[in-house]
Every structure is written in C-alpha cells, then in structure tokens.
mmCIF file of C-alpha atoms in Angstrom:
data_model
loop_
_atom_site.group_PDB
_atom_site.id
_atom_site.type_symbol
_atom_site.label_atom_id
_atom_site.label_comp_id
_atom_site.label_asym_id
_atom_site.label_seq_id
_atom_site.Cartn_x
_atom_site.Cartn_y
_atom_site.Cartn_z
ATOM 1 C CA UNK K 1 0.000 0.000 0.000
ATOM 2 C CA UNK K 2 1.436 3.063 -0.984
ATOM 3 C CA UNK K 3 1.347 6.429 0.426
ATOM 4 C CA UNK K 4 -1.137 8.063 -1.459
ATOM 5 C CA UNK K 5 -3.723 5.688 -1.153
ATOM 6 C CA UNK K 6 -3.375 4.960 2.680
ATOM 7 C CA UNK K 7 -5.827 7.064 5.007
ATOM 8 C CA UNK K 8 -4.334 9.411 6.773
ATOM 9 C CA UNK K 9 -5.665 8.843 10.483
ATOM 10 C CA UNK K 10 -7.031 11.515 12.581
ATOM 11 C CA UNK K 11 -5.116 12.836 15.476
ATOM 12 C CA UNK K 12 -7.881 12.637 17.410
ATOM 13 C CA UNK K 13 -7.612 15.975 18.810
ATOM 14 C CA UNK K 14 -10.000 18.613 19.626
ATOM 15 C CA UNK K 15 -7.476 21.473 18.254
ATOM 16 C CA UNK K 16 -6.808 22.411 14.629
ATOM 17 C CA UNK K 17 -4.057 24.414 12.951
ATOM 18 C CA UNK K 18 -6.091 26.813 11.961
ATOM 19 C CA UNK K 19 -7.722 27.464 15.751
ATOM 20 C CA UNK K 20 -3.891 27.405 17.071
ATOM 21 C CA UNK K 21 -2.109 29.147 14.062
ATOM 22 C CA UNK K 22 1.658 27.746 15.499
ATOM 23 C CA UNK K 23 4.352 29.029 14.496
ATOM 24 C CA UNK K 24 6.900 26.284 14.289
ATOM 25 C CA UNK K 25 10.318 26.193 13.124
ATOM 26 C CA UNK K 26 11.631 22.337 11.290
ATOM 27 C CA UNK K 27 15.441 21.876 11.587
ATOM 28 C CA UNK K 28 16.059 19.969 8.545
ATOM 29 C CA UNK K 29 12.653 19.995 7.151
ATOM 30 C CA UNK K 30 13.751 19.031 3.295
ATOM 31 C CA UNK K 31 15.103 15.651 4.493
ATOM 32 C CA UNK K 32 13.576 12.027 5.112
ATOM 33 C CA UNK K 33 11.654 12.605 8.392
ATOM 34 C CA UNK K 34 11.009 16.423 7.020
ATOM 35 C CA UNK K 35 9.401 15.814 4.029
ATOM 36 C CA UNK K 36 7.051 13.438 5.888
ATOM 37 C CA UNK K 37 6.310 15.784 8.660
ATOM 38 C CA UNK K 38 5.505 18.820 6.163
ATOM 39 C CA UNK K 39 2.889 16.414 4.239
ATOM 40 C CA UNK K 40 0.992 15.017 7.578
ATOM 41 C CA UNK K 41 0.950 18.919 8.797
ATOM 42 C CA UNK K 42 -0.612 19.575 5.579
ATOM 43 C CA UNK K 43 -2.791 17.051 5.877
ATOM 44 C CA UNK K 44 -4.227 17.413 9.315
ATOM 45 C CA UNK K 45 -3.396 21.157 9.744
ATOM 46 C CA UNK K 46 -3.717 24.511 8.384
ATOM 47 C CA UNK K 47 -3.004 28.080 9.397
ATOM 48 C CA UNK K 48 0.140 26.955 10.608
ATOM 49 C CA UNK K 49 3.314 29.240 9.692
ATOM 50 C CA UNK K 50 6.162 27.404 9.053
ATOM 51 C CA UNK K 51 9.730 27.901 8.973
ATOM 52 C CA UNK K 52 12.220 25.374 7.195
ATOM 53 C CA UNK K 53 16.067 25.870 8.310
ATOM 54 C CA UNK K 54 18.399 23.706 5.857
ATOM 55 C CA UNK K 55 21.771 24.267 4.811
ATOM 56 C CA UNK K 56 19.935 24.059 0.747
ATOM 57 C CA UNK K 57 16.601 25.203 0.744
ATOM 58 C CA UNK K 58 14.207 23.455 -1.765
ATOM 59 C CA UNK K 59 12.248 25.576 -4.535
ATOM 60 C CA UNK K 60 8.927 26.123 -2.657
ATOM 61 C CA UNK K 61 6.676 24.074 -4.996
ATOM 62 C CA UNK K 62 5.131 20.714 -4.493
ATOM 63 C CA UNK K 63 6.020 18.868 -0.612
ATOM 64 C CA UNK K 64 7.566 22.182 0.378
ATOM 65 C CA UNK K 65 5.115 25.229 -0.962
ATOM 66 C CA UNK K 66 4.105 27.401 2.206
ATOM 67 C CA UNK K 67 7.332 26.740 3.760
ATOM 68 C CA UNK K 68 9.332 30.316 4.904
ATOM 69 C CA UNK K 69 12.663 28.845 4.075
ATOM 70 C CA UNK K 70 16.631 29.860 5.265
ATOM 71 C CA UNK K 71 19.678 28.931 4.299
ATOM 72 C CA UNK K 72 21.412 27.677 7.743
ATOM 73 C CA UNK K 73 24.189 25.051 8.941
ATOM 74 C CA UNK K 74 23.570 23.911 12.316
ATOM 75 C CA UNK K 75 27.316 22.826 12.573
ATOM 76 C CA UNK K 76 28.639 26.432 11.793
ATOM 77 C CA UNK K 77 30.254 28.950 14.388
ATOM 78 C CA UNK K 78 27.321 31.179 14.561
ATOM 79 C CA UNK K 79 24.815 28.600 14.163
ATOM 80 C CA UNK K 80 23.269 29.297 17.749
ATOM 81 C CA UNK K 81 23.044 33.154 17.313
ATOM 82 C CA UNK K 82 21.421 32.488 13.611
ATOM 83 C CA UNK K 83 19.190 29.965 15.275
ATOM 84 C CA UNK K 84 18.268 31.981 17.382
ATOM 85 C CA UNK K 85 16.918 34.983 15.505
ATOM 86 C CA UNK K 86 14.523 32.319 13.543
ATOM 87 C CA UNK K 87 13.386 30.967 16.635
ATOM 88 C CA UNK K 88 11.932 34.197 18.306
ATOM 89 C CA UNK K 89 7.902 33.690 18.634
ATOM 90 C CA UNK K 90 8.516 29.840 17.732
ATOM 91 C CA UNK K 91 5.434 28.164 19.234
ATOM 92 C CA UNK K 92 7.640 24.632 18.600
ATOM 93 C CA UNK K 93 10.804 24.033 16.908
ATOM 94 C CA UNK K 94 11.489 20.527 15.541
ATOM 95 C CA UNK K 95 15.233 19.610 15.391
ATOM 96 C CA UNK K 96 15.757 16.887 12.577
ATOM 97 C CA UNK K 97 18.985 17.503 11.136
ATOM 98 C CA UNK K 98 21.784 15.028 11.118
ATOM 99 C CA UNK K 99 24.658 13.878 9.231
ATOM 100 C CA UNK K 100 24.827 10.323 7.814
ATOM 101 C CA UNK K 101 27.730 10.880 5.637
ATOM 102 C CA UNK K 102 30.922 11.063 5.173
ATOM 103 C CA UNK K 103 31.604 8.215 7.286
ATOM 104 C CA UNK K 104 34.864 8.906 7.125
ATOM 105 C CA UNK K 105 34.876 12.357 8.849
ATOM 106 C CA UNK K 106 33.470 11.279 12.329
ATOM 107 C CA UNK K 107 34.305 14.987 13.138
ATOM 108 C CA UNK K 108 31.798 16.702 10.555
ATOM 109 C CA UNK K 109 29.520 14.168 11.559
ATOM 110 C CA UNK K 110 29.792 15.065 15.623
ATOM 111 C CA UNK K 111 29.749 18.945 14.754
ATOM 112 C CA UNK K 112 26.221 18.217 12.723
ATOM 113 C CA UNK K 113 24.343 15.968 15.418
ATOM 114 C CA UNK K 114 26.547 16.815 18.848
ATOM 115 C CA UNK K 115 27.132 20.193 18.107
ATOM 116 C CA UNK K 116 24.174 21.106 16.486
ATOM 117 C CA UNK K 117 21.664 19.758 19.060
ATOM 118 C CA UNK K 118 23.657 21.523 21.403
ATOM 119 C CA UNK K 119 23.619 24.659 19.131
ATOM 120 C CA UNK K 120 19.698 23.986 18.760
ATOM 121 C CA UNK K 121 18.630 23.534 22.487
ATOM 122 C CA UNK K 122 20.694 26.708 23.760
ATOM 123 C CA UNK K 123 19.003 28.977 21.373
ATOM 124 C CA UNK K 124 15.840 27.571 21.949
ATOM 125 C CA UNK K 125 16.300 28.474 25.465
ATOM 126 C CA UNK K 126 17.601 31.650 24.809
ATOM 127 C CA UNK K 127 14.565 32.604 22.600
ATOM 128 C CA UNK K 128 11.958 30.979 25.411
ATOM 129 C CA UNK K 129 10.089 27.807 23.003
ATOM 130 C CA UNK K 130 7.324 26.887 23.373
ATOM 131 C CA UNK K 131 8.276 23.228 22.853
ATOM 132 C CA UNK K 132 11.485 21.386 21.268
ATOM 133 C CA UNK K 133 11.226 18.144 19.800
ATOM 134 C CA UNK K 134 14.518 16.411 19.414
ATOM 135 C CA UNK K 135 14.688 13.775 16.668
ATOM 136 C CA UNK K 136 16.597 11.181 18.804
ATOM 137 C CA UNK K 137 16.709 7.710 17.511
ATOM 138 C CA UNK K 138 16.991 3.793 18.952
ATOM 139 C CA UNK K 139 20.430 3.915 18.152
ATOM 140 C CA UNK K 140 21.072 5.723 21.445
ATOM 141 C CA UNK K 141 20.243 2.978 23.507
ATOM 142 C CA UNK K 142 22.531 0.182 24.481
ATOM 143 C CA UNK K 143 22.666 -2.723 23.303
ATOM 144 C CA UNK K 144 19.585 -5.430 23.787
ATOM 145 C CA UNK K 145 19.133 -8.801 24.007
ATOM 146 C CA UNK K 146 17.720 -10.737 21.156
ATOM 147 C CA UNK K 147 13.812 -10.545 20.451
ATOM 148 C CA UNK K 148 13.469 -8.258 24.314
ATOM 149 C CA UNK K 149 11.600 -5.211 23.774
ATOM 150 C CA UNK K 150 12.400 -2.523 25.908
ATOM 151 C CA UNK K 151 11.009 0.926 26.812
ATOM 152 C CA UNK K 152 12.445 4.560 27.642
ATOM 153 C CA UNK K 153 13.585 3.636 30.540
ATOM 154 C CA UNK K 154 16.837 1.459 29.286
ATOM 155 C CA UNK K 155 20.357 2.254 28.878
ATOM 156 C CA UNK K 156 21.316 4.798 26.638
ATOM 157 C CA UNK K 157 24.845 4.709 25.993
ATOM 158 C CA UNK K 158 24.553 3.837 22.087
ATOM 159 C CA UNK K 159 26.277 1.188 20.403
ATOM 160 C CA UNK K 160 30.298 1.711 21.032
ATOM 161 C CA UNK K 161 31.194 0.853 17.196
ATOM 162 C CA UNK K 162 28.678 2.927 15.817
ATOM 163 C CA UNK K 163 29.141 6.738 15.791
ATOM 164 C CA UNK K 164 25.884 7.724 14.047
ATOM 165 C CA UNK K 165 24.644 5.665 17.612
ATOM 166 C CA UNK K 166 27.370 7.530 19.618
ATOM 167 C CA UNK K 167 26.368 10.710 18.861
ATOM 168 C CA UNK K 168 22.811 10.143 18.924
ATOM 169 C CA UNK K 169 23.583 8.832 23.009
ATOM 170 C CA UNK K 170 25.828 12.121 23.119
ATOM 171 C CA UNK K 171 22.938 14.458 22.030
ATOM 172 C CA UNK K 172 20.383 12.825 24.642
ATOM 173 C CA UNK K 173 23.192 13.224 27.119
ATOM 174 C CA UNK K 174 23.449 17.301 26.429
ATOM 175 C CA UNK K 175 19.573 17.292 27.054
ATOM 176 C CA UNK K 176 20.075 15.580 30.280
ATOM 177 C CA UNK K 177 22.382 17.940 31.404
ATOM 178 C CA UNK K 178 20.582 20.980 30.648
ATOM 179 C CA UNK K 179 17.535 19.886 32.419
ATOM 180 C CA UNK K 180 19.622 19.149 35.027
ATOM 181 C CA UNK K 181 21.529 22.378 35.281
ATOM 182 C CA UNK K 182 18.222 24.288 34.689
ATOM 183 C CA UNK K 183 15.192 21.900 35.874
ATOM 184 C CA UNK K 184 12.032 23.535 35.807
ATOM 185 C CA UNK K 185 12.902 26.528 34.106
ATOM 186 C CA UNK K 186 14.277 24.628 31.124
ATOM 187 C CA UNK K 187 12.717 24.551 27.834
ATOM 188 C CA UNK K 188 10.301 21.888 27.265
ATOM 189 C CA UNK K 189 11.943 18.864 25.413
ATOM 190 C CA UNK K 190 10.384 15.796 23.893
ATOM 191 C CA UNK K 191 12.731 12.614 22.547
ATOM 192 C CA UNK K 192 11.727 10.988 19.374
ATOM 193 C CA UNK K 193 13.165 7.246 19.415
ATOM 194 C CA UNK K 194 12.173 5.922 15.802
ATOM 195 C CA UNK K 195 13.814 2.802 14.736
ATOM 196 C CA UNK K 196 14.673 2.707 11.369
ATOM 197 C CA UNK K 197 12.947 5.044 9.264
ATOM 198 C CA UNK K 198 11.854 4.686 6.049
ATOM 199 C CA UNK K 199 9.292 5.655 2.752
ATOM 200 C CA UNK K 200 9.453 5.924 -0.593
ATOM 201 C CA UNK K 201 10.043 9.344 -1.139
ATOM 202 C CA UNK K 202 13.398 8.972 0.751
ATOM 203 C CA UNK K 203 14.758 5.859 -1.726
ATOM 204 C CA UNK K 204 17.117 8.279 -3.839
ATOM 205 C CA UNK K 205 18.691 9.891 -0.682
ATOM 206 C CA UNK K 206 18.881 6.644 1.222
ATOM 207 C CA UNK K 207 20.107 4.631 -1.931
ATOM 208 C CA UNK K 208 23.079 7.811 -2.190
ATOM 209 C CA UNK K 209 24.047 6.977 1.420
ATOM 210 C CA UNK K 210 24.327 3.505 1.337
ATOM 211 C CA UNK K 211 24.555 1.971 -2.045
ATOM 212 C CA UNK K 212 28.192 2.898 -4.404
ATOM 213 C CA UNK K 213 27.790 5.013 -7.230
ATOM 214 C CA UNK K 214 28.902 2.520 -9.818
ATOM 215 C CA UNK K 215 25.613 0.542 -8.386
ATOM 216 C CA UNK K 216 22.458 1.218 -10.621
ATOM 217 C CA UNK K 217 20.599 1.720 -7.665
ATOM 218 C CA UNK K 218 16.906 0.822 -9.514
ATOM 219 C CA UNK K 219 18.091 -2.733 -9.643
ATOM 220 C CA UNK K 220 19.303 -3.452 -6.283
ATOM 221 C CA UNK K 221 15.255 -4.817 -5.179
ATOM 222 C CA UNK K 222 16.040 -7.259 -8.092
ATOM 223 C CA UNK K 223 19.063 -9.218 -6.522
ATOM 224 C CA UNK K 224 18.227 -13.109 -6.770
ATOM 225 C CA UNK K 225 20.157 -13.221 -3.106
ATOM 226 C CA UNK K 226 20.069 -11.824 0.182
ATOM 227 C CA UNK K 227 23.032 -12.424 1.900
ATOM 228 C CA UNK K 228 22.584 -12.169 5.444
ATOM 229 C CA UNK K 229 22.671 -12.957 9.394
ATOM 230 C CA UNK K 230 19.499 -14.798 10.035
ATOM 231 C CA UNK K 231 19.083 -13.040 13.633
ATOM 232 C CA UNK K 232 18.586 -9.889 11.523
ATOM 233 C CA UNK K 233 15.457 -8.324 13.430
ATOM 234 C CA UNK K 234 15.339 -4.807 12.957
ATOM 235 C CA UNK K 235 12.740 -2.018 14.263
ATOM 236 C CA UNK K 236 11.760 -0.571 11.410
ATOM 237 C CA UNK K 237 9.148 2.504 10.972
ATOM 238 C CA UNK K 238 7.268 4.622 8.162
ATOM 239 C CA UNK K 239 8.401 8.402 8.119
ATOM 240 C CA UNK K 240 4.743 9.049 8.064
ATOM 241 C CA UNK K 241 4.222 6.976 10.936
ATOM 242 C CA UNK K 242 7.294 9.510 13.135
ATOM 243 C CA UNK K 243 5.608 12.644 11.396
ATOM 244 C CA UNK K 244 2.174 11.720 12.908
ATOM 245 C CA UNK K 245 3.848 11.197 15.928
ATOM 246 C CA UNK K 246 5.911 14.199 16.009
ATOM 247 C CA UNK K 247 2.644 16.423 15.257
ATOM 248 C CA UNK K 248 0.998 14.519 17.970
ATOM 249 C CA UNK K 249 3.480 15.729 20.629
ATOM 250 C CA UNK K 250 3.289 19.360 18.972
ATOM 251 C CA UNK K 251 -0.624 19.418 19.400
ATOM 252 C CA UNK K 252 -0.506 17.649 23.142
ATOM 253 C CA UNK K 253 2.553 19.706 24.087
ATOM 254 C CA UNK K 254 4.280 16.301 25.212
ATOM 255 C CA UNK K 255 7.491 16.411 26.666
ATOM 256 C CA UNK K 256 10.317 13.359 27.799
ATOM 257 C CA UNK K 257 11.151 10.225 25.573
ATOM 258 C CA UNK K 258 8.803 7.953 23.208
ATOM 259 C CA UNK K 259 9.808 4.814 21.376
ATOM 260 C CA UNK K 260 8.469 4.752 17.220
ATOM 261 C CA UNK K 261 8.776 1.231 15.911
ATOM 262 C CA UNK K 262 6.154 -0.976 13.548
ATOM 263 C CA UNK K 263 4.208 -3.555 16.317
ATOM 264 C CA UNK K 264 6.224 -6.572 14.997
ATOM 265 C CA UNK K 265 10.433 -5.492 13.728
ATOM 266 C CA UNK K 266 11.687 -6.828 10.319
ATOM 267 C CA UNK K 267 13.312 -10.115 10.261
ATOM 268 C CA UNK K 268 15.778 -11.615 7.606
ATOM 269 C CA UNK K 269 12.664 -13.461 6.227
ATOM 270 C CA UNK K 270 10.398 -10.596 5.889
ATOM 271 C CA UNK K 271 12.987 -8.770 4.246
ATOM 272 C CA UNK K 272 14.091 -11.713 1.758
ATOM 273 C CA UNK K 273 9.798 -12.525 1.363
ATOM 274 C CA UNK K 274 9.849 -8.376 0.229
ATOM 275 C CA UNK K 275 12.342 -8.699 -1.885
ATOM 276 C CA UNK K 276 11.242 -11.693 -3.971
ATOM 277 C CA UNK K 277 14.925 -13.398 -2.448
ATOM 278 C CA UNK K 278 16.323 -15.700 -1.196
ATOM 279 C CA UNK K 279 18.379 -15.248 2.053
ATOM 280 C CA UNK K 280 21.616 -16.610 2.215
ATOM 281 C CA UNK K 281 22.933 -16.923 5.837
ATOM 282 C CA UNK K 282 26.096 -15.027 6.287
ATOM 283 C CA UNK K 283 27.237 -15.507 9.982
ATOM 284 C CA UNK K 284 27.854 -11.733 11.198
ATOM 285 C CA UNK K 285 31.621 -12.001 12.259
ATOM 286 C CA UNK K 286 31.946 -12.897 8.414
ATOM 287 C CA UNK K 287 29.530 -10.495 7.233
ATOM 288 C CA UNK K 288 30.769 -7.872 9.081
ATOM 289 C CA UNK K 289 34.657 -8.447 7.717
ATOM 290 C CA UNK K 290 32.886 -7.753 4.372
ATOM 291 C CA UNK K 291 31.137 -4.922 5.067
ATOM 292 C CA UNK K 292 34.396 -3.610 7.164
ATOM 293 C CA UNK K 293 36.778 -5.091 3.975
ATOM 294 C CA UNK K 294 34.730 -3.271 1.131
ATOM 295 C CA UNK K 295 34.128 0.137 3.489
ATOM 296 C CA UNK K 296 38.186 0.651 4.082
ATOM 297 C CA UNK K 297 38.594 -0.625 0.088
ATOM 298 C CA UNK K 298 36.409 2.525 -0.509
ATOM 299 C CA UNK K 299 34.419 0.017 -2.686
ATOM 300 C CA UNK K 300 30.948 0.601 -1.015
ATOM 301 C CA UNK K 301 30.114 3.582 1.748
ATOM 302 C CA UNK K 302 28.663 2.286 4.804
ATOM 303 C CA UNK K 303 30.756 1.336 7.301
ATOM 304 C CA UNK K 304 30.986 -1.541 9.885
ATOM 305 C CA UNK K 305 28.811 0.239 12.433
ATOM 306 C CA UNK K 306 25.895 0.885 10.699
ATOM 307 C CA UNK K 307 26.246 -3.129 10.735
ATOM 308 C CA UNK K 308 26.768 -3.503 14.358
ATOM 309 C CA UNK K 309 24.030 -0.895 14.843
ATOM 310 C CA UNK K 310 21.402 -3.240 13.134
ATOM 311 C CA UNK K 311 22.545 -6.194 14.748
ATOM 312 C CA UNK K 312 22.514 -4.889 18.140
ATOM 313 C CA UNK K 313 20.114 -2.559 19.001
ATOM 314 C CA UNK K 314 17.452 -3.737 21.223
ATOM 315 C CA UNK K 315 13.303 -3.637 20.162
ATOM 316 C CA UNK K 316 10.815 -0.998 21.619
ATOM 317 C CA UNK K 317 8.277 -0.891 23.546
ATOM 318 C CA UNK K 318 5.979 2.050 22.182
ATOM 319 C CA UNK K 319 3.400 1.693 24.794
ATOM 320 C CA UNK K 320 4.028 5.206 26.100
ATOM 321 C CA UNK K 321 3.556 6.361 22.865
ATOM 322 C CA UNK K 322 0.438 4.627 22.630
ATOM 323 C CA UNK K 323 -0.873 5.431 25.763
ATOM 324 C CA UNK K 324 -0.248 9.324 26.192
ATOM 325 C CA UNK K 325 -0.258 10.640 22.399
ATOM 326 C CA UNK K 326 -2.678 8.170 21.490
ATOM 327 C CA UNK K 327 -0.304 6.595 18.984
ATOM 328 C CA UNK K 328 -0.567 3.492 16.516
ATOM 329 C CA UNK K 329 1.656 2.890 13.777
ATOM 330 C CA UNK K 330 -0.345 2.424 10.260
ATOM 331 C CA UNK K 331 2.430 0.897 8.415
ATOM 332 C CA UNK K 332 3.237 -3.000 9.164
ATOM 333 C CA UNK K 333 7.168 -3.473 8.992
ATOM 334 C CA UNK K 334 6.635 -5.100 5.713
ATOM 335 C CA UNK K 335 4.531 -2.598 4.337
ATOM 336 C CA UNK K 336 7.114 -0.259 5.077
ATOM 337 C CA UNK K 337 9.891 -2.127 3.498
ATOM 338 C CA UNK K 338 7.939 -2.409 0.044
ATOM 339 C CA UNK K 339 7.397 1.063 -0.111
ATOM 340 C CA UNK K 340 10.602 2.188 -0.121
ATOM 341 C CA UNK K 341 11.840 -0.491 -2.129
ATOM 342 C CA UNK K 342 9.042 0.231 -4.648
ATOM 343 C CA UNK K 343 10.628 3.628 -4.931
ATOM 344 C CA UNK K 344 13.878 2.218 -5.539
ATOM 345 C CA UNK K 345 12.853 0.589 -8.262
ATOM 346 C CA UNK K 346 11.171 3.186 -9.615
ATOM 347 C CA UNK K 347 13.909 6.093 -8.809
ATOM 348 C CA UNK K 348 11.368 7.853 -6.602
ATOM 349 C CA UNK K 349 12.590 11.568 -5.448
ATOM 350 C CA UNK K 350 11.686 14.799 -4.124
ATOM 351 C CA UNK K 351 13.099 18.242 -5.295
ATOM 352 C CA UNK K 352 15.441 18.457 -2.067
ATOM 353 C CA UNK K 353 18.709 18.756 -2.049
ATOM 354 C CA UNK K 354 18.771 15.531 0.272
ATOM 355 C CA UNK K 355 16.293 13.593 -1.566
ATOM 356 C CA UNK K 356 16.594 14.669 -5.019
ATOM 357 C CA UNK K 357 16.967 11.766 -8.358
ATOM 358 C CA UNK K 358 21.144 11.663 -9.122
ATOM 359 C CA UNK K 359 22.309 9.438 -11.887
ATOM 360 C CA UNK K 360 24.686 7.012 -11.964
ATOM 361 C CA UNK K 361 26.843 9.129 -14.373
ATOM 362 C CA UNK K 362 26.080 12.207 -11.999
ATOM 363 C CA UNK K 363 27.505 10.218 -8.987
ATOM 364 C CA UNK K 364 30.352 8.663 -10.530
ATOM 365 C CA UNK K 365 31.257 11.998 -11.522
ATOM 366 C CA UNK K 366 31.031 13.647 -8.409
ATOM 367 C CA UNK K 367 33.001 10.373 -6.987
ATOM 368 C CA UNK K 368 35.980 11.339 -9.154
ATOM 369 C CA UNK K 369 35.966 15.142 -9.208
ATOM 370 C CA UNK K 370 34.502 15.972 -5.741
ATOM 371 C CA UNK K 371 35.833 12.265 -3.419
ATOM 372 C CA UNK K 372 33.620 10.007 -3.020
ATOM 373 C CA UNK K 373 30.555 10.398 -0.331
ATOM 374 C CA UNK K 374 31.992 8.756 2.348
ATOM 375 C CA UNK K 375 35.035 11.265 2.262
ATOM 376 C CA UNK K 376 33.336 14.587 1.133
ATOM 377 C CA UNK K 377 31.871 17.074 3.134
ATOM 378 C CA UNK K 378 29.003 17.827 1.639
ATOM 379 C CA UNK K 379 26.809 15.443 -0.714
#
C-alpha cells in the first residue's frame, strides 16, 4: 500500500491548525523525516506558519510550498546566534537535522548531530520555546538482548562501534544535562526514538548513502540473493508513521522520551519474502569483515557500524507512545519495506537537495571530481 492511497488517520484531537495558528520552526525539514512531517501537517493542519532551516533550501513548490525557508548550517560557528533569531515567537521548533555521511569524517559528523543539538537547544532556550522536539533515535540505547523489547527507561549509551549511535547517546546526554543544570525553568523537550525510518520518497537519498555510485541503484530490489545474518530483526518505521507522531506531541505539548517502531520489527525473512529473495545466511563475524573489507577498500560507503548498529540494538516498547499521544503505527514493517523499495525501483525523489533523483553518471562523476561520499563534506 502506498502512500497516497493509505488514510491518513485523525489525530484525534479537539485542536486544529487553523484554531492554534503555530508558528513552528523544522530543523532539517527538506530531508527524510522532514518531508514526511511537512505532508501530515498539511494534511491534518492549516493556518500553521512554518519555517524550514536547511543548509539548501528546496524551490517552494510541491512537498515544500508554504514553507518560509533559510539557508542555515547547524554545525557552523554562529549557528546558535542564527538559530536563534529564527526561533523568536517559535510556538515549537522541531530539530531533525543530522549527518549520515561522510563516514569517514566522524568529526563533521559530531559537529552536525553533537554540536548542532547543542547549538539547537541553547538557542531555543535563549529565545523561550514553546516546545522542542529532538529527533533522537533507537540507536542511542545500548545494546539489547535478542527478540526483548524494551522501553524509555533502558540504557542509553549507544552502540560503542557505531558513531551515528554515539552521537545520537551524546545528544540525549546534552539534554540531560541541561535539564539538570536548569530543571524547571528549562525549555520543554520531547525525545523521538524511531527505529529505522523509512518511505518511498526517501529511496534516492537513502540509496546515495548507502549503495556505491557505480551501483544502478533501480536494480538493487532485483538481486536473486540476500546475503545475510538470520538473527537480523530490525525495528523498522514509516516516516509518516514519526511525522504523525511528532505532530501529535506538537498538538498535546508532550514532553520526555517515546519509542516509534512498527508492532512486529523486520526479520531476515520478511525482508528476503519483500524482496522476492532468497536469504543466504552469512554468519555476522563474516559479514561484518565484508562490510568492514569493502568500506576501508572505498568500494561501497557504509561502514561496519551501521552493521553492528542493526545487529545490536534492542526492540521498543511504544506503549508510552500509545498510551499518552494516542499513537498506533499504520504501516506494518513489511509494508514499510515495500514502499521504499518500490521507490527504488522506480527512482522515486523529491526536489530536495537531500532527496533529489542523481544518476549514476552524476555520482560517478562527483566520486571522481569531488571524493567520493563517504570522504566529502558535503553530498
């Protein structure tokens, strides 16, 4: 089932965009998570002004008309003084940016997701929000034992060889401490903890990250084989799932942590049934030396942690989400998977700058005269 012909649930709240006329400032609104969140709030909402910080805004047509868009880097030296100035009046500000490549510049990536959440939440404070909702993720938790779900409550010290799940711990640790430092008088903060996310609109930008540029990406949902570890069970969710979510906690004026996952995760099964495969067990320790092997060759971009991250983190428990936003996810875990592998297969894009269509002549291009994604700055 596709996006456009799945029924958009109601909220189930009294309120309306046009009654509350929000202002509300998205961090990263052009991206995976963005996109989603600007179609359910024009969906469910209107009279809404919003205000879309990226570091390339989009031309204002289609997904993102009736955005008020700025140019901004949340990992640049003024960022919290720039942040600031858009933040003034913000009834909400939703902080979704993050860096998934280059892999191989753990800096750039800490100064996007460490630096700018910590950029993010001081100007929000400075400027007195209403509400900030910090895009958090599962990868900040510990690792979990096999098949347990857990809830907010467990460990959050990330994954150690994973520094997409480091940083993501790191952020949620800056939160801590400035509710600690400042307890009641700090600004409100909710933690989204999504598992995977996914949708098609998101396959080109995914596909960029995580796929070479030699690789027609249109035909990877055609391999024959799926070679991998058959404990593979993954929480996987829709980005239109999150953005319901996310607008739910907006409209409520929620605050502390909630788990986002599908009711059942993704196992190697579902994910071979999906892709019309068959799945050819790869014990980890060897899969991983493949993944690790082919990262350091610079043959592929993703490197052994995003492995280890899959593996390892533990299943969620989305009760509280359930229970206090009045939350249910409407996309099963294989629903979610064919969707984004139908736009794979059918190049689906957006007009962002993270999302847009690239060809493989385009990216093998920028490969040779820019380095390749997992070594340039900016992609």
């Amino acid at each position: 089932m596709t996006a456009a012909t799945r029924e958009v649930p109601s909220t189930g709240l009294t309120g309306s965009g046009e009654e509350a006329g929000m202002r509300i400032v998205i961090i990263g609104a052009s991206g995976n998570v963005g996109t989603a969140l600007l179609r359910r709030l024009r969906e469910t909402r209107s009279g809404d002004r919003l205000v879309g910080l990226v570091r390339r805004p989009p031309d204002p047509v289609g997904e993102y008309r009736g955005v008020d868009w700025h140019a901004l880097d949340v990992s640049g030296p003024d960022a919290a003084g720039e942040l600031g100035r858009h933040f003034v009046g913000a009834d909400a500000v939703v902080n979704l940016a993050w860096g998934f490549q280059p892999t191989r510049n753990i800096g750039y990536l800490e100064s996007v997701g460490v630096g700018g959440t910590a950029a993010v939440l001081g100007a929000a404070q400075s400027a007195g929000v209403g509400l900030l909702v910090h895009m958090s993720s599962v990868g900040t938790y510990a690792p979990g034992r096999h098949g347990e779900h857990v809830d907010e409550t467990w460990a959050r010290t990330g994954v150690r060889s994973s520094a997409y799940s480091r940083h993501k711990a790191a952020a949620e640790t800056l939160i801590d401490d400035h509710e600690s430092l400042l307890g009641a008088d700090a600004v409100p903060v909710a933690r989204m903890r999504p598992g995977f996310i996914v949708q098609r609109a998101a396959a080109s930008g995914l596909t960029r990250y995580g796929l070479p540029a030699y690789l027609p990406a249109h035909l990877a949902p055609r391999v024959p084989l799926l070679p991998v570890d058959r404990s593979l069970c993954l929480p996987l969710v829709h980005a239109d799932d999150v953005a319901d979510a996310v607008v739910r906690v907006i409209e409520q004026g929620a605050t502390g942590p909630f788990n986002l996952a599908a009711e059942q995760p993704l196992t190697s099964d579902d994910l071979a049934e999906v892709l019309g495969a068959r799945a050819v067990h790869i014990p980890l320790p060897l899969l991983g030396a493949l993944v690790g092997l082919t990262w350091r060759a610079r043959l592929q971009p993703v490197d052994r942690g995003w492995l280890d991250l899959a593996y390892a983190v533990p299943l969620q428990d989305c009760a509280r989400a359930r229970d206090e936003l009045g939350w249910a996810p409407a996309w099963a875990p294989t629903e979610a998977m064919a969707d984004l592998l139908d736009g794979i297969a059918h190049l689906a894009h957006t007009g962002s700058a993270p999302l847009r269509r690239r060809s493989v002549p385009d990216l093998v291009r920028r490969d040779l005269t820019d380095g390749l994604i997992s070594s340039r700055r900016f992609s």
